[in-house]
Tab-separated table of C-alpha atoms and ligand atoms in Angstrom:
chain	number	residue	atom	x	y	z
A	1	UNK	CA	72.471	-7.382	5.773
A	2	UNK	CA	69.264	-5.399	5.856
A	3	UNK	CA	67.430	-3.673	8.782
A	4	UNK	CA	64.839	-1.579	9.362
A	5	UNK	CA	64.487	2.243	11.481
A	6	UNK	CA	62.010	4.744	12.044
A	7	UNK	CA	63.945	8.160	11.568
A	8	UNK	CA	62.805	11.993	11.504
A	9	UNK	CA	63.361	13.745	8.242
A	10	UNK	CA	64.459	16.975	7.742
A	11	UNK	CA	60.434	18.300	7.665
A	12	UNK	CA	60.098	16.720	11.269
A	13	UNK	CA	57.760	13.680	9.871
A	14	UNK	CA	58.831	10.134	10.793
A	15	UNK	CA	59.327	7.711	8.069
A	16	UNK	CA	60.560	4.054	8.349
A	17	UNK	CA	64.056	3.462	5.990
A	18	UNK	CA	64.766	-0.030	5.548
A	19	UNK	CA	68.975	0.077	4.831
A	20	UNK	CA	71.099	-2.873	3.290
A	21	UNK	CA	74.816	-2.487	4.175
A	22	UNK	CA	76.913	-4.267	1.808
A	23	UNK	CA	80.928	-4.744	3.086
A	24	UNK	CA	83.208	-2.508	0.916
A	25	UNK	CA	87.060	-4.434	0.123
A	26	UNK	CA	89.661	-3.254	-1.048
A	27	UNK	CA	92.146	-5.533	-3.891
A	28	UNK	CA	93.151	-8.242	-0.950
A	29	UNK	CA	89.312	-8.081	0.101
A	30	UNK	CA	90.369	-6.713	3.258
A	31	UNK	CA	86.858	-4.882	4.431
A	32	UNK	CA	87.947	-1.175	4.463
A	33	UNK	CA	84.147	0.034	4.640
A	34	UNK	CA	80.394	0.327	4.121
A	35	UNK	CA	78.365	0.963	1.594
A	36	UNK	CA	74.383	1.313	2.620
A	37	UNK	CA	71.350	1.236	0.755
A	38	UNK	CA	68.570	3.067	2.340
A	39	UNK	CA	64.836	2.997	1.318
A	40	UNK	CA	61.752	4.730	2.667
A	41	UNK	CA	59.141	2.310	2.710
A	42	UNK	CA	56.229	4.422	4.552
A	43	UNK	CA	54.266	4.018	1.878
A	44	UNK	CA	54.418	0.253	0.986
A	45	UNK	CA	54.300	-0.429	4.723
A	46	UNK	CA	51.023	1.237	4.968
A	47	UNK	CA	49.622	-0.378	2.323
A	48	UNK	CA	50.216	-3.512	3.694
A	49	UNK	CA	48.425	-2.388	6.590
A	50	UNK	CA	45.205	-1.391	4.182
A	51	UNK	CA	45.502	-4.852	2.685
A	52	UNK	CA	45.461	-7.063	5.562
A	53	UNK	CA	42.670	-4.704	7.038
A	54	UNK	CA	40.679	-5.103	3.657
A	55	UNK	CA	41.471	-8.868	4.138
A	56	UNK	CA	40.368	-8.847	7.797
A	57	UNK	CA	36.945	-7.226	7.036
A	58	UNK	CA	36.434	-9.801	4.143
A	59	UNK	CA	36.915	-12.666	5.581
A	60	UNK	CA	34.855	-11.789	8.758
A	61	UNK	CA	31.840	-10.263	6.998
A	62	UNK	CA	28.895	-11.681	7.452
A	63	UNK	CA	27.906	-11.183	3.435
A	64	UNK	CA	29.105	-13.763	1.196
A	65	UNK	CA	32.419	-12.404	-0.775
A	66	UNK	CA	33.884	-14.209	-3.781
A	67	UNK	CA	36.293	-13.380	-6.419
A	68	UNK	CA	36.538	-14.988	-9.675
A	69	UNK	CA	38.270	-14.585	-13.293
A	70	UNK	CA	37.308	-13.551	-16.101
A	71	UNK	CA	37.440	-16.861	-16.780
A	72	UNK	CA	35.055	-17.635	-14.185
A	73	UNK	CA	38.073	-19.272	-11.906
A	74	UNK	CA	37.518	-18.619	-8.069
A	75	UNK	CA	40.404	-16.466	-6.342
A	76	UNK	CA	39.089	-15.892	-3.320
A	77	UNK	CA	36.326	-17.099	-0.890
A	78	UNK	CA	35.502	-15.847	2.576
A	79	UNK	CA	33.782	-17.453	5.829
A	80	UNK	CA	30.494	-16.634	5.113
A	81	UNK	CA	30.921	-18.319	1.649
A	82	UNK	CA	32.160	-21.190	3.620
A	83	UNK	CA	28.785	-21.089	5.741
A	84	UNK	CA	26.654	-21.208	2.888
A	85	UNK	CA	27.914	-23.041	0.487
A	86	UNK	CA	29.521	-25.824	2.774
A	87	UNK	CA	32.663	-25.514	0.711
A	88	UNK	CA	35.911	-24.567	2.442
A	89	UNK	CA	38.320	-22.286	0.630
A	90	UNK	CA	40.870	-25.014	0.135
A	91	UNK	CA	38.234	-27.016	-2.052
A	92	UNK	CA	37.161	-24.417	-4.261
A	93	UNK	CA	40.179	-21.970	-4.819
A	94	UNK	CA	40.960	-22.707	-8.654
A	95	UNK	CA	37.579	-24.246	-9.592
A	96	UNK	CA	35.002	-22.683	-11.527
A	97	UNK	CA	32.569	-20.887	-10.127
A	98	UNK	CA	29.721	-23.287	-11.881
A	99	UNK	CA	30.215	-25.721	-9.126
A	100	UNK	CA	27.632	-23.416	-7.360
A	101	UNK	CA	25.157	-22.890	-10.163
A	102	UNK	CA	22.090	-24.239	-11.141
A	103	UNK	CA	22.396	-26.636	-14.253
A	104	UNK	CA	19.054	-24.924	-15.230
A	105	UNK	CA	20.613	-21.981	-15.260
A	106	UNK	CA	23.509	-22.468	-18.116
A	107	UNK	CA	23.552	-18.927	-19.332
A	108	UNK	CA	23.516	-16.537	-16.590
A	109	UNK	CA	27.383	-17.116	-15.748
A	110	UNK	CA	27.726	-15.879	-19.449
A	111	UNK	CA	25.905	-12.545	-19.222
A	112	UNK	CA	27.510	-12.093	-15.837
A	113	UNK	CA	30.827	-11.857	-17.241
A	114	UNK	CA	29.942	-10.182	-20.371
A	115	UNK	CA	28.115	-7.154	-18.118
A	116	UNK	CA	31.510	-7.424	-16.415
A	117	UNK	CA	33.785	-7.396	-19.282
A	118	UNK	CA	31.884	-3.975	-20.269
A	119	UNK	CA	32.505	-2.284	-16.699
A	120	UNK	CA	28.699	-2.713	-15.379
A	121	UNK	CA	28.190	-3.970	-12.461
A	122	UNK	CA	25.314	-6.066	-11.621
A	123	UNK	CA	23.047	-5.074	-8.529
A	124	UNK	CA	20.801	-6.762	-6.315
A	125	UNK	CA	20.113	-9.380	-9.085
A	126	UNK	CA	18.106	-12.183	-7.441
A	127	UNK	CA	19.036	-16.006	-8.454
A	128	UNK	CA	19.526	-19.326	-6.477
A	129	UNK	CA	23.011	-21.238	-5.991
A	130	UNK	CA	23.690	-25.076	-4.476
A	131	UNK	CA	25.118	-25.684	-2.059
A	132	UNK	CA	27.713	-28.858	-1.594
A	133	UNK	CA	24.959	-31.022	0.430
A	134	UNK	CA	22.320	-30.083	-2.935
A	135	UNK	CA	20.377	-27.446	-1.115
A	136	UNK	CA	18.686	-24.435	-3.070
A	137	UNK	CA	20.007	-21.265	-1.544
A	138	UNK	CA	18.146	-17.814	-2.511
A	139	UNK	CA	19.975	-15.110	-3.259
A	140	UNK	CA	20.642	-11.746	-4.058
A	141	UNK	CA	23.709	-11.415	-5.669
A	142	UNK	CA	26.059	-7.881	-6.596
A	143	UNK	CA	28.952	-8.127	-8.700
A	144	UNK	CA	31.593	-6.045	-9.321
A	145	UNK	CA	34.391	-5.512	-11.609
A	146	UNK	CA	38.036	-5.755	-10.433
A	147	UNK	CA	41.007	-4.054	-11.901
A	148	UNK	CA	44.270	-4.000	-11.844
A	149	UNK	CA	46.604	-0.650	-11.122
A	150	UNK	CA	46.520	0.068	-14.790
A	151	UNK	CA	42.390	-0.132	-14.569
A	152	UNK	CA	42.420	-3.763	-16.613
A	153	UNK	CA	39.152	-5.765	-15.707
A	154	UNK	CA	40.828	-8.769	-14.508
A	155	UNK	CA	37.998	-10.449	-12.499
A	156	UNK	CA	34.416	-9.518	-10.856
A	157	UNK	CA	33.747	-9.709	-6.992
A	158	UNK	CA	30.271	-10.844	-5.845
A	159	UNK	CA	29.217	-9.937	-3.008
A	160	UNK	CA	25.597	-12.362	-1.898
A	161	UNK	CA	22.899	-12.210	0.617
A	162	UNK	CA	20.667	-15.012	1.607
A	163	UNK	CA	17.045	-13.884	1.246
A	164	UNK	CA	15.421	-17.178	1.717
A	165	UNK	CA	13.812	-15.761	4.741
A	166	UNK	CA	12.406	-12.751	2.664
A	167	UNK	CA	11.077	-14.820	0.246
A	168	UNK	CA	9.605	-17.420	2.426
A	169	UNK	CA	7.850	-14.414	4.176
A	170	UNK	CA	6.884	-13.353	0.821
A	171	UNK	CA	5.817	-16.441	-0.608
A	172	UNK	CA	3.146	-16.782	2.791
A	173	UNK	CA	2.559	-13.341	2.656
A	174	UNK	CA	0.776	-13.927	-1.221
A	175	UNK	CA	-0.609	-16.980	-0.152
A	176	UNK	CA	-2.658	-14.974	2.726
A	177	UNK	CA	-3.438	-12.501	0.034
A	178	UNK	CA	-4.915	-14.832	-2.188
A	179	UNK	CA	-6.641	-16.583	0.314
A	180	UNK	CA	-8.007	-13.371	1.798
A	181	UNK	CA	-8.785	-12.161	-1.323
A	182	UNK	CA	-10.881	-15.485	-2.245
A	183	UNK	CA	-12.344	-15.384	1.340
A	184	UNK	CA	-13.637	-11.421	0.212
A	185	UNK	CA	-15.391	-13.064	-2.547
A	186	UNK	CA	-17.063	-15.628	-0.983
A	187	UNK	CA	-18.347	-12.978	1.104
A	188	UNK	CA	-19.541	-10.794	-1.712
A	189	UNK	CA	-21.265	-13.479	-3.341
A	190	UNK	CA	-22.549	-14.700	-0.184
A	191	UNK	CA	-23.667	-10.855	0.454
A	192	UNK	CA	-24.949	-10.701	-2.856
A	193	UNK	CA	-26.758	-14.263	-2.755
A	194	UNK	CA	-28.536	-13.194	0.608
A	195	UNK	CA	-29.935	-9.978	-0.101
A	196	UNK	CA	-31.484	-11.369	-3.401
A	197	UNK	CA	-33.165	-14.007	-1.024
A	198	UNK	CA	-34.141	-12.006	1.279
A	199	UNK	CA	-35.800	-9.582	-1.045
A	200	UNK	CA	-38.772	-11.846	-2.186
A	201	UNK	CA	-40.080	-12.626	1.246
A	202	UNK	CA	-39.769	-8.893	2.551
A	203	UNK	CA	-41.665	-8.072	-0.846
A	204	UNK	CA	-44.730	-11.135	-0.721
A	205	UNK	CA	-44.642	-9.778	3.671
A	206	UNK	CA	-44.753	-6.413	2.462
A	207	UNK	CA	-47.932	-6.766	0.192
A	208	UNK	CA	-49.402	-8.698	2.532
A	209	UNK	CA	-49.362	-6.367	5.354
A	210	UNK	CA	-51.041	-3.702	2.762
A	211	UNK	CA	-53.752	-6.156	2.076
A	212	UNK	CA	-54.559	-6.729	5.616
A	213	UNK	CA	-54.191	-2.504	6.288
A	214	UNK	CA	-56.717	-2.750	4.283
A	215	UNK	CA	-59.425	-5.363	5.080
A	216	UNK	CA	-58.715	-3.486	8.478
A	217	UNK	CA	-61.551	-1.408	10.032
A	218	UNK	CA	-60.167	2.045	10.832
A	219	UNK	CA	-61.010	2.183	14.733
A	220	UNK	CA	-59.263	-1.683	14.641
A	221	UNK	CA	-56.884	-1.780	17.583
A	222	UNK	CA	-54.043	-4.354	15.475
A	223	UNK	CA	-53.678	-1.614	12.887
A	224	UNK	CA	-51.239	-0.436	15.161
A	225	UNK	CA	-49.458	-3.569	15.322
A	226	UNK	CA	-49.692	-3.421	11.018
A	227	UNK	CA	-48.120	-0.311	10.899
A	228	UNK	CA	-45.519	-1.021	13.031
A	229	UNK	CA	-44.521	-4.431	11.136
A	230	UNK	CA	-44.718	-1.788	7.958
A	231	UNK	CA	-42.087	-0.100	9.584
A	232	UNK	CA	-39.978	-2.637	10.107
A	233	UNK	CA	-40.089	-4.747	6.964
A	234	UNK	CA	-39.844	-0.962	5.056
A	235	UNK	CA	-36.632	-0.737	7.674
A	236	UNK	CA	-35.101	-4.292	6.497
A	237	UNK	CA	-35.834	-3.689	2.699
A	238	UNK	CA	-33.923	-0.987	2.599
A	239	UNK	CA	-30.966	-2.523	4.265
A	240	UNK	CA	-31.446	-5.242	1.863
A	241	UNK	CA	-31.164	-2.581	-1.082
A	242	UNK	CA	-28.336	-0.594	0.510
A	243	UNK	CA	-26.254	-4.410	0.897
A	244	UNK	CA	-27.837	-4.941	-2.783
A	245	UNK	CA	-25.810	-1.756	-4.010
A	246	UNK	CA	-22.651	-2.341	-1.659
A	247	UNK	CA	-22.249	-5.633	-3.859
A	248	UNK	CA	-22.463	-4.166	-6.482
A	249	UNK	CA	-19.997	-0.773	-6.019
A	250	UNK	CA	-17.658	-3.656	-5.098
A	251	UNK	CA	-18.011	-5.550	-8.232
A	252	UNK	CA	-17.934	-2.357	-10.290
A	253	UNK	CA	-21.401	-2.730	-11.817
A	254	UNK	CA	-23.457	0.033	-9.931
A	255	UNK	CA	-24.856	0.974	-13.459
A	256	UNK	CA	-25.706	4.751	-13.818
A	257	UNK	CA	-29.042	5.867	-15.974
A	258	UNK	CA	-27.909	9.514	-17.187
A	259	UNK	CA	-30.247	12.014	-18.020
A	260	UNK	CA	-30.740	15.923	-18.064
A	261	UNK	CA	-32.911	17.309	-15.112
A	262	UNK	CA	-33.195	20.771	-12.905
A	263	UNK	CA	-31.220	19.452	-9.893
A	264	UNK	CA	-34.196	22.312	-7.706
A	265	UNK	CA	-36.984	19.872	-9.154
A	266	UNK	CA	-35.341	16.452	-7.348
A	267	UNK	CA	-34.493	18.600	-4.273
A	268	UNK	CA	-38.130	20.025	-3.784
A	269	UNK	CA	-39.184	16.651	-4.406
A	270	UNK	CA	-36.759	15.219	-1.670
A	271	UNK	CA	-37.983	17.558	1.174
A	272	UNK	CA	-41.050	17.254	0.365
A	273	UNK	CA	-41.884	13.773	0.246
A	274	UNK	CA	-39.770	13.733	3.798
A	275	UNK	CA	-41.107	16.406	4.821
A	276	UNK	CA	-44.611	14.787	4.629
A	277	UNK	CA	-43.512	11.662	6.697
A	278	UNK	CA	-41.207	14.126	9.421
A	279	UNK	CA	-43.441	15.744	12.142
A	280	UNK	CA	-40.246	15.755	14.035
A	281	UNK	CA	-38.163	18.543	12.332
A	282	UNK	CA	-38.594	21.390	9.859
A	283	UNK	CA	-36.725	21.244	6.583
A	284	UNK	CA	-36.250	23.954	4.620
A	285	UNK	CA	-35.656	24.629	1.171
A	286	UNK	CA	-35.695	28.069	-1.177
A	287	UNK	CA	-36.090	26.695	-4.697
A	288	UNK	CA	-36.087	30.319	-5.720
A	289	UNK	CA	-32.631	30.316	-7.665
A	290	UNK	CA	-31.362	29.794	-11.136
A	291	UNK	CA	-32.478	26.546	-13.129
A	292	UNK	CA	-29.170	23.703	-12.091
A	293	UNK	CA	-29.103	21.858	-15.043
A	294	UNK	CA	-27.234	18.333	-14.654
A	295	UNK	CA	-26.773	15.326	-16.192
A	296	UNK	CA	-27.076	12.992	-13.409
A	297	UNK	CA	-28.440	9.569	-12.570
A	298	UNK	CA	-31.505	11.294	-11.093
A	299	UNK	CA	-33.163	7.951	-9.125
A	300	UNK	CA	-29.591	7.825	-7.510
A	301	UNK	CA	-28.489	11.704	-7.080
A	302	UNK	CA	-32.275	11.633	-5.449
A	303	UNK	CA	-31.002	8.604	-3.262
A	304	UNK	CA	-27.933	10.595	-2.000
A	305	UNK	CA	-30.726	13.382	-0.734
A	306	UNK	CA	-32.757	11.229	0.791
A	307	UNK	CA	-29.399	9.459	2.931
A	308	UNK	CA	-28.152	12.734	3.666
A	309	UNK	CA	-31.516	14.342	4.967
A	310	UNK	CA	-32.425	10.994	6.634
A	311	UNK	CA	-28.684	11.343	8.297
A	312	UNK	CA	-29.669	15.182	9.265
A	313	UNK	CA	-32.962	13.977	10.755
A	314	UNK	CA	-31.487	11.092	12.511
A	315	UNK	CA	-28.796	12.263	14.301
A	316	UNK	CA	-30.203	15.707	15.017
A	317	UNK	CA	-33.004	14.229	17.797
A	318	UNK	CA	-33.643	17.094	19.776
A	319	UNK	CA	-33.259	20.347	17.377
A	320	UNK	CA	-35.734	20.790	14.723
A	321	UNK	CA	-34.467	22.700	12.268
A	322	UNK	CA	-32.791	21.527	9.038
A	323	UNK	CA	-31.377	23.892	5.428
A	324	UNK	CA	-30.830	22.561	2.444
A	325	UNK	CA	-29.274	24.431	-0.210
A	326	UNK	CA	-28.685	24.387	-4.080
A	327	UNK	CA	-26.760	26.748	-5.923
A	328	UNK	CA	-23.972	27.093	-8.867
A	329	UNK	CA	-20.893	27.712	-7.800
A	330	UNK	CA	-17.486	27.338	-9.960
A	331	UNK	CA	-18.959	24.760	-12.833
A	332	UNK	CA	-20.579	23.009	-10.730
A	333	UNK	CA	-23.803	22.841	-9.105
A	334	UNK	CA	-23.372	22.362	-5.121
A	335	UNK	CA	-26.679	20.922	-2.955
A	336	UNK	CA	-25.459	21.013	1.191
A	337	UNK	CA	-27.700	19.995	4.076
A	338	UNK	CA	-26.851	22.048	7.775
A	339	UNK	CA	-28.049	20.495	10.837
A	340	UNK	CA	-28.047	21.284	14.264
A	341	UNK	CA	-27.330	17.530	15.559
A	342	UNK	CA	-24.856	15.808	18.103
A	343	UNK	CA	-21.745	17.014	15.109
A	344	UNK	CA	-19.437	14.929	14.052
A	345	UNK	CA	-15.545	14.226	15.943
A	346	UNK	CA	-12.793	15.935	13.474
A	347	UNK	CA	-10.921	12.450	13.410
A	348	UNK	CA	-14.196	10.993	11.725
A	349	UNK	CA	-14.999	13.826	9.597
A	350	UNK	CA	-13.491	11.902	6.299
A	351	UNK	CA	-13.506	8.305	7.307
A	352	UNK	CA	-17.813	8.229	7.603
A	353	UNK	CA	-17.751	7.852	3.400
A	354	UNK	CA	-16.016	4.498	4.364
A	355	UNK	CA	-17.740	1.388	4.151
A	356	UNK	CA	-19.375	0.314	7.433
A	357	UNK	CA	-17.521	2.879	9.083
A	358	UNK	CA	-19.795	4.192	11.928
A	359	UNK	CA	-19.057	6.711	14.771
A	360	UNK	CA	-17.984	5.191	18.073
A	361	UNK	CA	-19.780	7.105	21.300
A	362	UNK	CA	-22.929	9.281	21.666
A	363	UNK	CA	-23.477	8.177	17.823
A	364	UNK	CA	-23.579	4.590	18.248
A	365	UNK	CA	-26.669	4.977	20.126
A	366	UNK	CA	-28.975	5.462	16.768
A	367	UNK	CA	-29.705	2.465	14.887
A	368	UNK	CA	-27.596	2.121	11.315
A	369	UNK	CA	-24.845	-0.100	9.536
A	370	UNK	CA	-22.643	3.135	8.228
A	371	UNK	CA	-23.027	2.201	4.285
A	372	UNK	CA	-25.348	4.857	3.691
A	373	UNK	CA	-22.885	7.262	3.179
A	374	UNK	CA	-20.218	5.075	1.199
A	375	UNK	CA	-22.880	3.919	-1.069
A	376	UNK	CA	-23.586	8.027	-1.643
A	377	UNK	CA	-20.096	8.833	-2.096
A	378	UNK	CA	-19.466	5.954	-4.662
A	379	UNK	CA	-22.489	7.435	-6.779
A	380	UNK	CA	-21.132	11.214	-6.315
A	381	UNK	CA	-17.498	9.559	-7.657
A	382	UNK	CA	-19.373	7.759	-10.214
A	383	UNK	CA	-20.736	11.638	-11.706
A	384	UNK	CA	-17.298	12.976	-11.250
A	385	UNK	CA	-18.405	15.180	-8.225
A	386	UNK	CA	-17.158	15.842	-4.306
A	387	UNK	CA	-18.923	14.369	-1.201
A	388	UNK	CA	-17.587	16.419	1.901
A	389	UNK	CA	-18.951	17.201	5.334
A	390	UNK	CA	-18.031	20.185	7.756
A	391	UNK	CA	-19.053	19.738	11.623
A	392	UNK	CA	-18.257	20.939	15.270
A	393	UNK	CA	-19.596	18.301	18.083
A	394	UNK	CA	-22.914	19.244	19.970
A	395	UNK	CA	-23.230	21.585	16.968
A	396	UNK	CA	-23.696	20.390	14.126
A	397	UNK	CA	-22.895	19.445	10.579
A	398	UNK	CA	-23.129	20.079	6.962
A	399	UNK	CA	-22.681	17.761	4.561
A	400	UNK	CA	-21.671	19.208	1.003
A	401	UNK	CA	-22.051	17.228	-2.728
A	402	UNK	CA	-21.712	19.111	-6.109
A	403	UNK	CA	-21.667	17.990	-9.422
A	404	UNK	CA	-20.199	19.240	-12.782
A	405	UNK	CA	-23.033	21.635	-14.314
A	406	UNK	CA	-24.662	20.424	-17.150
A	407	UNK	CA	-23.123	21.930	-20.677
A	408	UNK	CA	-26.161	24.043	-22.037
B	1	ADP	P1	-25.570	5.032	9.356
B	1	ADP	O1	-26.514	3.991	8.854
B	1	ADP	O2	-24.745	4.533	10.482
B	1	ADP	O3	-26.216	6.332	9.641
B	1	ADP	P2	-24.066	6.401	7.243
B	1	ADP	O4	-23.086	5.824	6.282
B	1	ADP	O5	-25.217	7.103	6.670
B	1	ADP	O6	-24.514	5.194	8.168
B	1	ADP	O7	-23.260	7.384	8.202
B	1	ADP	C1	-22.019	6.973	8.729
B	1	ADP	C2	-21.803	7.587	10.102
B	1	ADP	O8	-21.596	8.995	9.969
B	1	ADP	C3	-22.956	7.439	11.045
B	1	ADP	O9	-22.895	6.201	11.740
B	1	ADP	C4	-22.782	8.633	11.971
B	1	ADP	O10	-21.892	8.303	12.996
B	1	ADP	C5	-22.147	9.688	11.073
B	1	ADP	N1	-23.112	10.674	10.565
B	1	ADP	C6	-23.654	10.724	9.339
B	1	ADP	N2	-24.447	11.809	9.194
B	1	ADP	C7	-24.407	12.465	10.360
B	1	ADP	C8	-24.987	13.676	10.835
B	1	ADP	N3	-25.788	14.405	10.079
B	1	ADP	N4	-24.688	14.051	12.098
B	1	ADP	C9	-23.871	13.332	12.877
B	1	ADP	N5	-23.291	12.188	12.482
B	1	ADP	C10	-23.532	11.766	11.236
């Protein structure tokens, strides 16, 4: 007879003895007494309690949880296994596990168990399974090694996740790429195809309108009306030009012509030229400093001037006043423009070198298609320089490039 009783031990704890009480006889086997047996089984009782927790969480969890041989033999399979695979346990407890693979994949239950064999354990490895109706199912599958209480590998657990979802969502999410990505080209070459068109006309209108200037008597009233169609076809060729360089900073073939040249000389030049065409504002320039060698693209470090001034005139309406500077500082020669314009909000101080990017508000109000300064900051990368701009609204800004100094 056997029983089981909680009883306190000498240190006070409570342990649970299980006793067997075998009948003692004496020669006639007349009982004359007891003899008990007494066990503490704490320990094995709490393990048991582990186990069928363990066993609990398994079968309930919403991953998929098999165990399998070495020999590839399945040992154990929980609900979730059930729910993907469409097998119950009773039908595939003592099969091989290659009831769920692939035949196109005849290998990878081979290096499986040989990474298992060594002790590795396989993570997040990504593969399909079938299911018992035939269906694909993606997924990403971890597998263990399991050992026994003398740390034997006797079998590997795998634990899966179905991420047919994620890849679906993946898969569409590189088809809208790619068709995105073949929509921005269209556009490019569309861009590109455009302002090539457009520039023949605007050139044959252009010449024209110079022709007829000139035929023109002075004191003509429609000279007016010339100039102003000057104006406008000068406005739209040099959108044309600006869309003609955006294609081709995007295409990675804005080609650079370097040569040496006093960075002063282009500057002068610059203010000048505006300066002759600006009754508007005052620009000035001390060219009074050491030579600033570089070795620039000079047509297109000249263009950057011209944008940047242009930008200073622009936006600064009302006050007249405009510096430029050019100096050596550090290695490099720095060139910065100060205005006393409408200034520019700190959260668009660094996103106006973006393409098309254009200030919303008081700014919006002047005409432009905010390239100018991307297209300058793509030819200031292109000489290894910086393009920055400082400003405080209703102030004023200055806008800031410098380029490495040429080695003399
Ligand atoms: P846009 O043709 O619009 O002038 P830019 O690329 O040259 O294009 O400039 C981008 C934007 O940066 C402008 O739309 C304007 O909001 C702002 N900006 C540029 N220069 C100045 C300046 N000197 N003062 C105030 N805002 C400026």
């Amino acid at each position: 007879m056997s029983y089981q009783v909680f009883c306190k031990i000498k240190s006070g704890k409570r342990v649970l003895i299980s006793f067997c009480a075998f009948p003692i006889k004496d020669q006639k086997g007349k009982i004359i007494g007891i003899s008990k047996i007494a066990k503490d089984i704490s320990d094995e009782k709490e393990e048991a309690k582990k186990q069928s927790i363990l066993a609990a969480i398994i079968t309930s969890s919403e991953d998929v949880i098999v165990s399998k041989t070495l020999n590839g033999i399945i040992t154990s399979w929980n609900n979730s296994a059930r729910k993907m695979f469409g097998y119950t346990e009773k039908e595939v407890l003592g099969k091989h596990i290659s009831i769920i693979i692939p035949k196109d994949r005849p290998d990878e239950e081979k290096k499986i168990i040989d990474s298992i064999k060594k002790g590795k354990r396989i993570n997040h490895f990504e593969t399909e399974r079938i299911a018992k109706d035939g269906s694909k199912k993606f997924i990403s599958l971890t597998v263990s090694p399991i050992k026994n209480s003398k740390g034997k590998i006797i079998g590997a657990s795998k634990v899966a996740r179905d991420i047919s979802v994620r890849l679906e969502t993946e898969r569409e999410r590189d088809l809208y790429t790619k068709r995105l990505q073949e929509l921005n080209k269209y556009k490019d070459e569309f861009m590109v195809m455009t302002s090539h068109e457009l520039k023949t006309p605007l050139t044959v209108i252009m010449a024209n309108l110079h022709v007829l200037s000139e035929v023109m008597a002075e004191e003509d009233y429609n000279t007016v009306f010339i100039k102003n169609s000057v104006r406008q076809v000068e406005k739209l060729s040099d959108l044309v030009n600006d869309l003609l360089d955006v294609s081709k900073i995007v295409a990675g073939k804005l080609a650079l012509n370097f040569t040496l040249f006093d960075l002063r000389d282009l500057v002068y030049e610059v203010v000048n030229n505006l300066q002759q065409i600006t009754k508007s504002h005052t620009i000035v320039f001390n060219k009074n400093t050491n030579i600033l060698m570089v070795n620039a693209d000079r047509e297109r470090i000249g263009q950057v001037i011209i944008n940047i001034l242009g930008n200073a005139i622009k936006y600064s309406r009302k006050q007249g006043k405009i510096v430029v500077n050019a100096f050596e500082k550090e290695g490099d020669v720095e060139v910065n423009v100060t205005d006393q314009g409408i200034g520019i909000p700190p959260k668009d101080i660094t996103n106006i070198f973006l393409r098309f990017y254009r200030v919303s508000g008081s700014a919006s109000s002047f005409s432009g298609s905010g390239i100018g300064l991307y297209i300058s900051s793509e030819i200031i990368k292109g000489h290894s320089g910086k393009i920055w701009a400082e400003s405080k609204v209703g102030k004023g800004s200055v806008f800031h490039f410098s380029l490495p100094v040429a080695n003399k």
